[in-house]
Amino acid sequence: MKEKWFVPYKYRMVEKISIPLKEERVEILKKGGYNMFHIKAKDVYIDLLTDSGTGTMSNIQWSKIIMGDESYAGSRSFFEIKDIVEELTGIPFVIPVHQGRAAEKVLNTVMIKESQFVPGNTHFDTTKGHIESSGGRAIDLTIDESADSAIYHPFKGNIDLDKLKAFVEEHKRENIAYILLTITCNSGGGQPVSLENIEETHKIAKANGIPLFFDAARFAENAYFIKQRENKYKTWTIKEIVKKMFSLVEGFTMSSKKDAIVPMGGLIGIRSEQLFNDLATPTILNEGYLTYGGMSGMVMGALAQGLHEVTEFDYLHYRIGQVKMLGDVLKEAGIPIVEPIGGHAVFLDGRKFYPNIPEDEFPAQYLTAALYEAGGVRPVEVGANLVGRDPDTGENIRPKLDLCRLAIPRRTYSYEHMMYTAETIKEVFKNAHKIKHGLKIDIEGSGLRHFSTTFKLVNSKKKSLL
Ligand code: F0G
């Protein structure tokens, strides 16, 4: 094992990016209603909106694109996925789908009966949406430490085992569809779940006959944190840790746009042949035949190769080190970030960054816009706008944390890009305490309002957000 931190690749292809002028950025923001999804990518310099589908593929992955087998049934590229999934996880049945939320849709339509619960650590928004649209309710039982951005806990993605036990006791097996652990926990700040916590959750699930599933979008990053922070696994390889993690679950959904480093793709992994058979019809109706399910052969080949590369220690050591480096620079400058720094992103605490913006004036959303104005950097809000309204009462939910996420695409940006980003944030922070007003909703989008809601400045006389 090499502990030295180094960049384990070199670049042989580049893509030109540029930055609009400051006056143009002010106009672009206003026109887009201060919503990052309304800004054209060509107007963004450093795009940290997401780490999903934005990674850079390796030369071997590109060779798999050329080699892709586009046969409708029994594609060789599908079997490359099946082989690596079985090798890494020990899970025998795999269903390809077009992306993570498609996996959620197919699984939940089969797994959830009306009014059943799905307890877990903080569910991602599409996951919660699919649970609810199948008639279920997502119950967030993450440990209390996850709600305080300043507390250090090595595994802030852990589920609270006492709360889980009490929940299962109160609601009984028949009202619980399954238990879901999201690894790493994206909405909680890219925080990992420990192997001890997975084992204990597995015991509770097994004792009550409830299936346990992973949302495994960032499974390899989670395994890296286990190796670094859980003493017992210090000498294990990433692949050994991954195998152990998956040995404790009935199955998983996976957005392959994250750790599998492909622009599009998703998987469902299943241990039970019966459940695999039950999932076949919704897969074929919604996605495609069982050996391509919404993906092309070429993407499947690249995905299989991505799963090999992402479970290499050197890759993960660099990847998570780069994210940590950005976070550390910000922390040194006194900027309020979520600690410890997550696997795929640095999260800024909007309420602490702007202590004088009232909570209902969307401080984290305001921060996303200010960073774009200051440097053409595009982050995304993961806070009051994202969580939306309570499906039962219609009231705005006040989330535990109002965050601005800087998601780092895999193998895409350099040290210089990261330093430019840090300087931009520092510049915005200098005057942040002087800002007293944030944003108000102009037009609220229906459903997942994150993507469509537009805002106006509360102080309409202001030109600049800085
Ligand atoms: N689960 C988690 C934990 C995710 O982070 C995502 C997507 C999904 C499921 C859905 O997967 O996009 O392939 O349909 N997260 C992206 C993000 C969109 O920016 O964090 P998908």
Tab-separated table of C-alpha atoms and ligand atoms in Angstrom:
chain	number	residue	atom	x	y	z
A	1	MET	CA	0.000	0.000	0.000
A	2	LYS	CA	1.381	3.403	-0.994
A	3	GLU	CA	0.497	6.099	1.553
A	4	LYS	CA	2.139	8.962	-0.363
A	5	TRP	CA	-0.362	11.386	-1.834
A	6	PHE	CA	0.094	11.757	-5.574
A	7	VAL	CA	-1.968	12.385	-8.705
A	8	PRO	CA	-2.349	8.886	-10.184
A	9	TYR	CA	-2.880	9.949	-13.825
A	10	LYS	CA	-1.882	12.529	-16.426
A	11	TYR	CA	-4.053	14.440	-18.896
A	12	ARG	CA	-4.004	13.902	-22.671
A	13	MET	CA	-7.276	15.567	-23.616
A	14	VAL	CA	-8.582	18.967	-22.572
A	15	GLU	CA	-11.815	20.923	-22.877
A	16	LYS	CA	-11.802	24.704	-23.200
A	17	ILE	CA	-13.618	26.689	-20.507
A	18	SER	CA	-13.974	30.437	-20.074
A	19	ILE	CA	-15.463	32.985	-17.728
A	20	PRO	CA	-18.008	35.714	-18.590
A	21	LEU	CA	-17.332	39.276	-17.410
A	22	LYS	CA	-18.517	40.320	-13.952
A	23	GLU	CA	-21.346	42.553	-15.346
A	24	GLU	CA	-22.483	39.646	-17.506
A	25	ARG	CA	-22.533	37.315	-14.502
A	26	VAL	CA	-24.746	39.757	-12.562
A	27	GLU	CA	-27.211	39.786	-15.487
A	28	ILE	CA	-27.069	36.016	-15.983
A	29	LEU	CA	-27.987	35.497	-12.319
A	30	LYS	CA	-30.884	37.922	-12.436
A	31	LYS	CA	-32.235	36.421	-15.647
A	32	GLY	CA	-31.953	32.908	-14.221
A	33	GLY	CA	-33.837	33.824	-11.035
A	34	TYR	CA	-30.755	33.101	-8.885
A	35	ASN	CA	-31.247	29.397	-9.564
A	36	MET	CA	-28.041	27.562	-10.549
A	37	PHE	CA	-29.946	25.138	-12.788
A	38	HIS	CA	-30.965	28.061	-15.004
A	39	ILE	CA	-27.392	29.047	-15.888
A	40	LYS	CA	-25.990	27.738	-19.177
A	41	ALA	CA	-22.884	25.557	-18.735
A	42	LYS	CA	-21.008	27.718	-21.237
A	43	ASP	CA	-21.324	30.616	-18.767
A	44	VAL	CA	-19.758	28.640	-15.910
A	45	TYR	CA	-16.013	28.574	-15.222
A	46	ILE	CA	-15.718	25.955	-12.451
A	47	ASP	CA	-18.777	23.711	-12.401
A	48	LEU	CA	-19.297	22.233	-8.945
A	49	LEU	CA	-23.059	21.730	-9.311
A	50	THR	CA	-22.630	17.978	-9.094
A	51	ASP	CA	-20.164	15.088	-9.140
A	52	SER	CA	-22.783	13.096	-11.050
A	53	GLY	CA	-21.903	12.152	-14.628
A	54	THR	CA	-19.237	14.863	-14.687
A	55	GLY	CA	-16.137	12.751	-14.038
A	56	THR	CA	-13.373	12.143	-16.563
A	57	MET	CA	-13.151	8.651	-18.033
A	58	SER	CA	-9.804	6.883	-18.341
A	59	ASN	CA	-8.204	5.782	-21.622
A	60	ILE	CA	-9.207	2.191	-20.761
A	61	GLN	CA	-12.833	3.266	-20.233
A	62	TRP	CA	-12.760	4.996	-23.638
A	63	SER	CA	-11.418	1.804	-25.207
A	64	LYS	CA	-14.443	-0.009	-23.712
A	65	ILE	CA	-16.700	2.515	-25.481
A	66	ILE	CA	-15.282	1.340	-28.803
A	67	MET	CA	-15.489	-2.293	-27.725
A	68	GLY	CA	-19.121	-1.974	-26.511
A	69	ASP	CA	-21.391	-4.836	-27.547
A	70	GLU	CA	-24.744	-3.397	-28.632
A	71	SER	CA	-26.593	-6.724	-28.859
A	72	TYR	CA	-30.164	-6.390	-27.616
A	73	ALA	CA	-29.974	-9.586	-25.582
A	74	GLY	CA	-26.978	-11.137	-23.829
A	75	SER	CA	-24.517	-8.302	-24.559
A	76	ARG	CA	-20.902	-9.065	-23.634
A	77	SER	CA	-20.689	-5.602	-22.030
A	78	PHE	CA	-23.536	-6.559	-19.666
A	79	PHE	CA	-21.624	-9.633	-18.536
A	80	GLU	CA	-18.585	-7.452	-17.828
A	81	ILE	CA	-20.796	-5.575	-15.350
A	82	LYS	CA	-22.267	-8.741	-13.903
A	83	ASP	CA	-18.787	-10.223	-13.371
A	84	ILE	CA	-17.298	-7.192	-11.613
A	85	VAL	CA	-20.433	-6.661	-9.465
A	86	GLU	CA	-20.296	-10.281	-8.359
A	87	GLU	CA	-16.534	-10.083	-7.751
A	88	LEU	CA	-16.830	-6.869	-5.696
A	89	THR	CA	-20.069	-7.509	-3.809
A	90	GLY	CA	-20.846	-11.230	-3.958
A	91	ILE	CA	-24.330	-10.264	-5.219
A	92	PRO	CA	-25.417	-12.565	-8.068
A	93	PHE	CA	-28.238	-10.720	-9.854
A	94	VAL	CA	-27.706	-7.363	-11.492
A	95	ILE	CA	-30.110	-5.209	-13.493
A	96	PRO	CA	-28.787	-2.295	-15.560
A	97	VAL	CA	-30.956	0.847	-15.670
A	98	HIS	CA	-30.430	4.274	-17.169
A	99	GLN	CA	-29.516	6.050	-13.891
A	100	GLY	CA	-29.892	5.891	-10.107
A	101	ARG	CA	-33.435	7.202	-9.888
A	102	ALA	CA	-34.592	4.586	-12.402
A	103	ALA	CA	-33.231	1.917	-10.059
A	104	GLU	CA	-35.183	3.560	-7.222
A	105	LYS	CA	-38.373	3.602	-9.267
A	106	VAL	CA	-38.165	-0.053	-10.298
A	107	LEU	CA	-37.255	-1.255	-6.791
A	108	ASN	CA	-39.828	0.824	-4.914
A	109	THR	CA	-42.773	-0.061	-7.135
A	110	VAL	CA	-42.165	-3.690	-6.170
A	111	MET	CA	-40.958	-3.338	-2.565
A	112	ILE	CA	-43.394	-0.800	-1.105
A	113	LYS	CA	-47.025	-1.405	-0.180
A	114	GLU	CA	-49.285	1.607	0.559
A	115	SER	CA	-48.282	3.499	3.748
A	116	GLN	CA	-45.186	1.418	4.497
A	117	PHE	CA	-42.095	3.098	5.955
A	118	VAL	CA	-38.502	3.060	4.712
A	119	PRO	CA	-36.284	4.049	7.651
A	120	GLY	CA	-32.675	4.971	6.914
A	121	ASN	CA	-29.999	7.640	7.168
A	122	THR	CA	-30.877	10.849	5.269
A	123	HIS	CA	-32.423	9.698	1.967
A	124	PHE	CA	-31.388	11.489	-1.224
A	125	ASP	CA	-34.209	13.629	-2.678
A	126	THR	CA	-35.026	11.373	-5.659
A	127	THR	CA	-34.973	8.367	-3.322
A	128	LYS	CA	-37.421	10.071	-0.961
A	129	GLY	CA	-39.540	11.110	-3.970
A	130	HIS	CA	-39.761	7.540	-5.318
A	131	ILE	CA	-40.570	6.122	-1.891
A	132	GLU	CA	-43.379	8.669	-1.548
A	133	SER	CA	-44.716	8.179	-5.068
A	134	SER	CA	-44.941	4.428	-4.370
A	135	GLY	CA	-47.135	5.240	-1.357
A	136	GLY	CA	-44.400	4.958	1.276
A	137	ARG	CA	-42.741	7.330	3.741
A	138	ALA	CA	-38.973	7.867	4.115
A	139	ILE	CA	-37.979	8.133	7.797
A	140	ASP	CA	-34.670	9.835	8.572
A	141	LEU	CA	-32.992	8.229	11.590
A	142	THR	CA	-29.429	9.565	11.128
A	143	ILE	CA	-27.436	10.119	14.350
A	144	ASP	CA	-28.014	13.513	16.011
A	145	GLU	CA	-24.373	14.577	15.440
A	146	SER	CA	-25.157	14.896	11.713
A	147	ALA	CA	-27.249	18.008	12.444
A	148	ASP	CA	-24.349	20.060	13.810
A	149	SER	CA	-21.895	21.150	11.131
A	150	ALA	CA	-19.148	21.874	13.679
A	151	ILE	CA	-19.118	18.524	15.548
A	152	TYR	CA	-16.435	16.026	14.515
A	153	HIS	CA	-17.683	12.454	14.231
A	154	PRO	CA	-15.825	10.013	11.964
A	155	PHE	CA	-19.056	8.445	10.658
A	156	LYS	CA	-21.689	11.146	10.534
A	157	GLY	CA	-23.689	9.106	8.021
A	158	ASN	CA	-24.460	6.436	10.666
A	159	ILE	CA	-28.029	5.516	11.448
A	160	ASP	CA	-29.052	5.886	15.124
A	161	LEU	CA	-29.391	2.244	16.209
A	162	ASP	CA	-31.535	2.996	19.281
A	163	LYS	CA	-33.936	5.072	17.199
A	164	LEU	CA	-34.060	2.306	14.586
A	165	LYS	CA	-34.807	-0.373	17.211
A	166	ALA	CA	-37.546	1.784	18.760
A	167	PHE	CA	-39.010	2.546	15.311
A	168	VAL	CA	-39.143	-1.129	14.327
A	169	GLU	CA	-40.691	-2.051	17.686
A	170	GLU	CA	-43.349	0.635	17.409
A	171	HIS	CA	-44.321	0.130	13.775
A	172	LYS	CA	-43.807	-3.647	13.388
A	173	ARG	CA	-42.322	-5.568	10.485
A	174	GLU	CA	-45.438	-5.467	8.266
A	175	ASN	CA	-45.382	-1.656	8.121
A	176	ILE	CA	-41.734	-1.425	7.118
A	177	ALA	CA	-40.875	-2.124	3.468
A	178	TYR	CA	-37.118	-2.212	3.952
A	179	ILE	CA	-34.265	-0.352	5.647
A	180	LEU	CA	-32.015	1.812	3.451
A	181	LEU	CA	-28.461	2.956	4.159
A	182	THR	CA	-27.097	5.592	1.773
A	183	ILE	CA	-23.311	5.177	1.459
A	184	THR	CA	-21.882	7.772	1.636
A	185	CYS	CA	-24.757	9.915	2.891
A	186	ASN	CA	-24.987	12.667	0.268
A	187	SER	CA	-27.698	14.847	1.809
A	188	GLY	CA	-25.918	14.656	5.175
A	189	GLY	CA	-22.707	16.103	3.696
A	190	GLY	CA	-21.070	13.150	1.882
A	191	GLN	CA	-20.544	11.480	5.265
A	192	PRO	CA	-19.661	7.783	5.557
A	193	VAL	CA	-21.354	4.939	7.437
A	194	SER	CA	-19.065	2.694	9.518
A	195	LEU	CA	-18.868	-1.051	9.008
A	196	GLU	CA	-19.821	-1.478	12.660
A	197	ASN	CA	-22.992	0.543	12.027
A	198	ILE	CA	-23.785	-1.481	8.889
A	199	GLU	CA	-23.280	-4.708	10.888
A	200	GLU	CA	-25.532	-3.564	13.734
A	201	THR	CA	-28.213	-2.371	11.293
A	202	HIS	CA	-27.995	-5.749	9.573
A	203	LYS	CA	-28.557	-7.505	12.924
A	204	ILE	CA	-31.680	-5.428	13.670
A	205	ALA	CA	-32.969	-5.992	10.128
A	206	LYS	CA	-32.327	-9.732	10.269
A	207	ALA	CA	-33.847	-10.200	13.729
A	208	ASN	CA	-37.059	-8.632	12.429
A	209	GLY	CA	-37.085	-10.182	8.949
A	210	ILE	CA	-36.746	-6.768	7.240
A	211	PRO	CA	-34.538	-6.519	4.128
A	212	LEU	CA	-31.594	-4.112	4.286
A	213	PHE	CA	-30.547	-2.249	1.126
A	214	PHE	CA	-27.787	0.185	0.172
A	215	ASP	CA	-28.084	3.294	-1.931
A	216	ALA	CA	-24.558	2.626	-3.161
A	217	ALA	CA	-23.818	5.617	-5.431
A	218	ARG	CA	-20.581	6.392	-3.538
A	219	PHE	CA	-19.812	2.945	-2.104
A	220	ALA	CA	-16.054	3.063	-2.837
A	221	GLU	CA	-15.618	6.458	-1.152
A	222	ASN	CA	-17.440	4.998	1.872
A	223	ALA	CA	-15.050	2.008	1.881
A	224	TYR	CA	-12.051	4.368	1.806
A	225	PHE	CA	-13.306	6.176	4.934
A	226	ILE	CA	-13.791	2.831	6.693
A	227	LYS	CA	-10.176	1.943	5.919
A	228	GLN	CA	-8.932	5.332	7.171
A	229	ARG	CA	-11.117	5.729	10.242
A	230	GLU	CA	-12.162	2.294	11.536
A	231	ASN	CA	-9.157	0.719	13.203
A	232	LYS	CA	-10.234	-2.866	12.607
A	233	TYR	CA	-10.069	-2.422	8.826
A	234	LYS	CA	-6.824	-0.443	8.569
A	235	THR	CA	-4.955	-3.286	6.885
A	236	TRP	CA	-7.806	-4.455	4.650
A	237	THR	CA	-7.799	-3.639	0.944
A	238	ILE	CA	-10.623	-1.467	-0.442
A	239	LYS	CA	-11.970	-4.508	-2.313
A	240	GLU	CA	-12.049	-6.589	0.900
A	241	ILE	CA	-13.941	-3.834	2.719
A	242	VAL	CA	-16.407	-3.471	-0.174
A	243	LYS	CA	-17.053	-7.232	-0.138
A	244	LYS	CA	-17.706	-7.198	3.604
A	245	MET	CA	-20.049	-4.169	3.349
A	246	PHE	CA	-22.200	-5.768	0.659
A	247	SER	CA	-22.243	-9.172	2.407
A	248	LEU	CA	-24.599	-7.523	4.937
A	249	VAL	CA	-27.324	-6.386	2.507
A	250	GLU	CA	-30.078	-8.006	0.444
A	251	GLY	CA	-29.384	-5.709	-2.464
A	252	PHE	CA	-28.608	-2.194	-3.641
A	253	THR	CA	-29.501	0.569	-6.019
A	254	MET	CA	-26.638	2.511	-7.561
A	255	SER	CA	-26.333	5.651	-9.596
A	256	SER	CA	-23.286	4.734	-11.683
A	257	LYS	CA	-22.735	8.398	-12.546
A	258	LYS	CA	-20.759	8.800	-9.330
A	259	ASP	CA	-18.286	6.102	-8.264
A	260	ALA	CA	-18.512	4.124	-11.512
A	261	ILE	CA	-17.348	7.296	-13.350
A	262	VAL	CA	-19.618	7.140	-16.401
A	263	PRO	CA	-21.785	9.961	-17.779
A	264	MET	CA	-24.960	7.880	-17.559
A	265	GLY	CA	-25.997	4.614	-15.965
A	266	GLY	CA	-27.355	2.825	-12.937
A	267	LEU	CA	-27.652	-0.621	-11.406
A	268	ILE	CA	-29.845	-2.711	-9.145
A	269	GLY	CA	-28.125	-5.603	-7.382
A	270	ILE	CA	-30.227	-8.369	-5.859
A	271	ARG	CA	-29.437	-11.450	-3.801
A	272	SER	CA	-32.854	-13.149	-4.041
A	273	GLU	CA	-33.863	-14.848	-7.293
A	274	GLN	CA	-37.536	-14.328	-6.424
A	275	LEU	CA	-37.110	-10.549	-6.079
A	276	PHE	CA	-35.020	-10.451	-9.259
A	277	ASN	CA	-37.912	-12.135	-11.110
A	278	ASP	CA	-40.410	-9.670	-9.588
A	279	LEU	CA	-38.318	-6.728	-10.799
A	280	ALA	CA	-38.097	-8.039	-14.376
A	281	THR	CA	-41.437	-6.702	-15.645
A	282	PRO	CA	-41.121	-3.113	-14.315
A	283	THR	CA	-37.544	-3.058	-15.638
A	284	ILE	CA	-38.545	-4.147	-19.126
A	285	LEU	CA	-41.541	-1.769	-19.216
A	286	ASN	CA	-39.682	1.296	-17.913
A	287	GLU	CA	-36.037	0.767	-18.826
A	288	GLY	CA	-35.333	-1.930	-21.371
A	289	TYR	CA	-34.516	-5.594	-21.677
A	290	LEU	CA	-32.688	-7.094	-18.683
A	291	THR	CA	-29.234	-7.114	-20.296
A	292	TYR	CA	-29.167	-3.426	-21.206
A	293	GLY	CA	-31.956	-1.714	-19.216
A	294	GLY	CA	-31.623	1.818	-20.525
A	295	MET	CA	-27.889	1.784	-21.244
A	296	SER	CA	-25.955	1.275	-24.431
A	297	GLY	CA	-23.376	-1.519	-24.634
A	298	MET	CA	-20.595	1.034	-24.823
A	299	VAL	CA	-21.604	2.746	-21.581
A	300	MET	CA	-21.977	-0.641	-19.889
A	301	GLY	CA	-18.397	-1.519	-20.855
A	302	ALA	CA	-17.086	1.787	-19.497
A	303	LEU	CA	-19.160	1.340	-16.330
A	304	ALA	CA	-17.694	-2.121	-15.652
A	305	GLN	CA	-14.188	-0.710	-16.095
A	306	GLY	CA	-15.080	2.258	-13.833
A	307	LEU	CA	-15.975	-0.175	-11.042
A	308	HIS	CA	-12.485	-1.727	-11.345
A	309	GLU	CA	-10.725	1.663	-11.233
A	310	VAL	CA	-12.740	3.213	-8.412
A	311	THR	CA	-11.854	0.428	-5.998
A	312	GLU	CA	-8.095	1.079	-6.341
A	313	PHE	CA	-6.569	2.641	-3.236
A	314	ASP	CA	-4.385	5.165	-5.128
A	315	TYR	CA	-7.387	6.544	-7.001
A	316	LEU	CA	-9.428	7.006	-3.807
A	317	HIS	CA	-6.501	8.394	-1.830
A	318	TYR	CA	-6.026	11.135	-4.411
A	319	ARG	CA	-9.733	11.732	-4.982
A	320	ILE	CA	-10.725	12.182	-1.358
A	321	GLY	CA	-7.452	14.001	-0.655
A	322	GLN	CA	-8.291	16.614	-3.293
A	323	VAL	CA	-11.697	17.283	-1.732
A	324	LYS	CA	-10.095	17.470	1.729
A	325	MET	CA	-7.432	19.874	0.498
A	326	LEU	CA	-10.089	22.347	-0.667
A	327	GLY	CA	-11.968	21.991	2.623
A	328	ASP	CA	-8.811	22.464	4.705
A	329	VAL	CA	-7.875	25.691	2.898
A	330	LEU	CA	-11.373	27.074	3.578
A	331	LYS	CA	-11.305	25.957	7.199
A	332	GLU	CA	-7.977	27.686	7.770
A	333	ALA	CA	-9.561	30.903	6.478
A	334	GLY	CA	-12.300	30.574	9.133
A	335	ILE	CA	-15.029	29.697	6.635
A	336	PRO	CA	-17.818	27.567	8.175
A	337	ILE	CA	-17.737	24.142	6.525
A	338	VAL	CA	-19.355	20.851	7.496
A	339	GLU	CA	-16.904	18.705	9.402
A	340	PRO	CA	-15.439	16.274	8.851
A	341	ILE	CA	-15.067	17.028	5.136
A	342	GLY	CA	-17.145	14.620	3.053
A	343	GLY	CA	-16.048	12.289	0.275
A	344	HIS	CA	-17.328	13.996	-2.854
A	345	ALA	CA	-17.943	17.567	-1.792
A	346	VAL	CA	-17.202	20.388	0.581
A	347	PHE	CA	-20.346	21.778	2.171
A	348	LEU	CA	-20.518	25.396	3.355
A	349	ASP	CA	-22.895	26.172	6.202
A	350	GLY	CA	-25.160	28.876	4.749
A	351	ARG	CA	-26.609	30.044	8.061
A	352	LYS	CA	-23.153	30.509	9.604
A	353	PHE	CA	-21.648	32.011	6.438
A	354	TYR	CA	-24.385	34.684	6.443
A	355	PRO	CA	-25.247	35.092	10.151
A	356	ASN	CA	-27.363	38.181	9.444
A	357	ILE	CA	-29.553	36.811	6.639
A	358	PRO	CA	-32.860	35.612	8.164
A	359	GLU	CA	-33.343	31.840	7.925
A	360	ASP	CA	-36.401	32.136	5.689
A	361	GLU	CA	-34.476	34.246	3.152
A	362	PHE	CA	-32.516	31.205	1.887
A	363	PRO	CA	-28.926	31.999	3.000
A	364	ALA	CA	-27.414	28.917	1.298
A	365	GLN	CA	-29.211	29.638	-1.977
A	366	TYR	CA	-27.947	33.230	-1.767
A	367	LEU	CA	-24.418	31.890	-1.261
A	368	THR	CA	-24.577	29.790	-4.442
A	369	ALA	CA	-25.456	32.920	-6.407
A	370	ALA	CA	-22.781	35.037	-4.711
A	371	LEU	CA	-20.062	32.509	-5.624
A	372	TYR	CA	-21.181	32.571	-9.228
A	373	GLU	CA	-21.120	36.350	-9.275
A	374	ALA	CA	-17.698	36.517	-7.612
A	375	GLY	CA	-15.887	33.996	-9.799
A	376	GLY	CA	-18.089	32.044	-12.193
A	377	VAL	CA	-18.040	29.112	-9.734
A	378	ARG	CA	-21.302	27.144	-9.735
A	379	PRO	CA	-22.185	25.235	-6.547
A	380	VAL	CA	-25.657	24.000	-5.581
A	381	GLU	CA	-27.942	24.550	-2.605
A	382	VAL	CA	-28.723	21.527	-0.430
A	383	GLY	CA	-30.993	23.157	2.104
A	384	ALA	CA	-34.264	25.010	2.531
A	385	ASN	CA	-35.084	25.211	-1.188
A	386	LEU	CA	-34.171	21.576	-1.875
A	387	VAL	CA	-36.188	20.000	0.941
A	388	GLY	CA	-39.359	21.791	-0.171
A	389	ARG	CA	-42.641	21.341	1.642
A	390	ASP	CA	-44.062	18.675	3.925
A	391	PRO	CA	-46.218	16.348	1.733
A	392	ASP	CA	-48.858	16.123	4.503
A	393	THR	CA	-49.091	19.744	5.721
A	394	GLY	CA	-47.781	21.718	2.724
A	395	GLU	CA	-45.601	23.784	5.089
A	396	ASN	CA	-42.027	24.747	4.158
A	397	ILE	CA	-39.668	22.303	5.880
A	398	ARG	CA	-36.882	23.936	7.873
A	399	PRO	CA	-33.916	21.590	7.349
A	400	LYS	CA	-31.385	20.757	10.053
A	401	LEU	CA	-28.673	22.336	7.908
A	402	ASP	CA	-28.916	24.918	5.127
A	403	LEU	CA	-25.923	24.034	2.976
A	404	CYS	CA	-24.117	25.165	-0.167
A	405	ARG	CA	-22.456	22.159	-1.800
A	406	LEU	CA	-19.244	22.300	-3.808
A	407	ALA	CA	-19.313	18.877	-5.472
A	408	ILE	CA	-15.997	17.923	-7.030
A	409	PRO	CA	-16.189	15.981	-10.318
A	410	ARG	CA	-13.857	12.962	-10.386
A	411	ARG	CA	-10.457	13.372	-12.150
A	412	THR	CA	-11.624	16.636	-13.781
A	413	TYR	CA	-10.259	19.757	-12.057
A	414	SER	CA	-6.655	20.578	-11.169
A	415	TYR	CA	-5.001	21.939	-8.031
A	416	GLU	CA	-5.110	25.419	-9.638
A	417	HIS	CA	-8.865	25.143	-10.202
A	418	MET	CA	-9.335	24.227	-6.560
A	419	MET	CA	-7.215	27.153	-5.382
A	420	TYR	CA	-9.140	29.555	-7.634
A	421	THR	CA	-12.361	28.246	-6.072
A	422	ALA	CA	-10.983	28.740	-2.557
A	423	GLU	CA	-9.930	32.320	-3.359
A	424	THR	CA	-13.403	33.087	-4.743
A	425	ILE	CA	-15.068	31.802	-1.568
A	426	LYS	CA	-12.660	33.776	0.638
A	427	GLU	CA	-13.476	36.944	-1.296
A	428	VAL	CA	-17.232	36.446	-0.764
A	429	PHE	CA	-16.717	35.612	2.916
A	430	LYS	CA	-14.889	38.885	3.620
A	431	ASN	CA	-18.126	40.923	3.393
A	432	ALA	CA	-20.631	38.200	4.264
A	433	HIS	CA	-21.395	39.460	7.774
A	434	LYS	CA	-22.521	42.801	6.275
A	435	ILE	CA	-25.247	41.185	4.173
A	436	LYS	CA	-28.606	41.485	5.944
A	437	HIS	CA	-31.065	40.334	3.301
A	438	GLY	CA	-31.255	37.248	1.132
A	439	LEU	CA	-33.726	35.930	-1.413
A	440	LYS	CA	-37.481	35.555	-1.656
A	441	ILE	CA	-39.295	33.125	-3.915
A	442	ASP	CA	-40.520	34.712	-7.149
A	443	ILE	CA	-42.130	31.744	-8.902
A	444	GLU	CA	-42.251	28.468	-6.984
A	445	GLY	CA	-41.849	25.357	-9.099
A	446	SER	CA	-44.189	22.456	-8.420
A	447	GLY	CA	-42.902	19.063	-7.272
A	448	LEU	CA	-39.112	19.049	-6.999
A	449	ARG	CA	-38.906	22.817	-6.687
A	450	HIS	CA	-35.100	22.853	-6.421
A	451	PHE	CA	-34.756	22.759	-10.186
A	452	SER	CA	-37.295	25.333	-11.237
A	453	THR	CA	-38.049	27.847	-8.475
A	454	THR	CA	-36.921	31.385	-9.267
A	455	PHE	CA	-35.960	34.010	-6.710
A	456	LYS	CA	-35.706	37.776	-6.344
A	457	LEU	CA	-33.432	39.770	-4.073
A	458	VAL	CA	-35.246	40.848	-0.891
A	459	ASN	CA	-33.406	44.148	-1.151
A	460	SER	CA	-34.476	44.971	-4.713
A	461	LYS	CA	-32.226	48.072	-4.929
A	462	LYS	CA	-29.081	45.978	-4.736
A	463	LYS	CA	-27.090	45.308	-7.920
A	464	SER	CA	-24.384	43.049	-6.554
A	465	LEU	CA	-24.711	40.164	-4.090
A	466	LEU	CA	-21.222	40.703	-2.689
B	1	F0G	N1	-28.763	8.448	-4.570
B	1	F0G	C1	-27.831	9.344	-4.215
B	1	F0G	C2	-27.131	9.211	-2.903
B	1	F0G	C3	-27.510	10.386	-5.094
B	1	F0G	O1	-26.566	11.270	-4.735
B	1	F0G	C4	-28.181	10.464	-6.330
B	1	F0G	C5	-27.891	11.549	-7.259
B	1	F0G	C6	-29.145	9.507	-6.649
B	1	F0G	C7	-29.406	8.513	-5.735
B	1	F0G	C8	-29.890	9.528	-7.964
B	1	F0G	O2	-29.064	9.128	-8.980
B	1	F0G	O3	-28.889	11.106	-10.501
B	1	F0G	O4	-28.255	8.825	-11.269
B	1	F0G	O5	-30.614	9.393	-10.906
B	1	F0G	N2	-27.257	12.567	-6.960
B	1	F0G	C9	-26.856	13.651	-7.839
B	1	F0G	C10	-26.192	14.719	-7.039
B	1	F0G	C11	-27.909	14.129	-8.754
B	1	F0G	O6	-25.923	15.790	-7.609
B	1	F0G	O7	-25.878	14.504	-5.871
B	1	F0G	P1	-29.216	9.650	-10.498
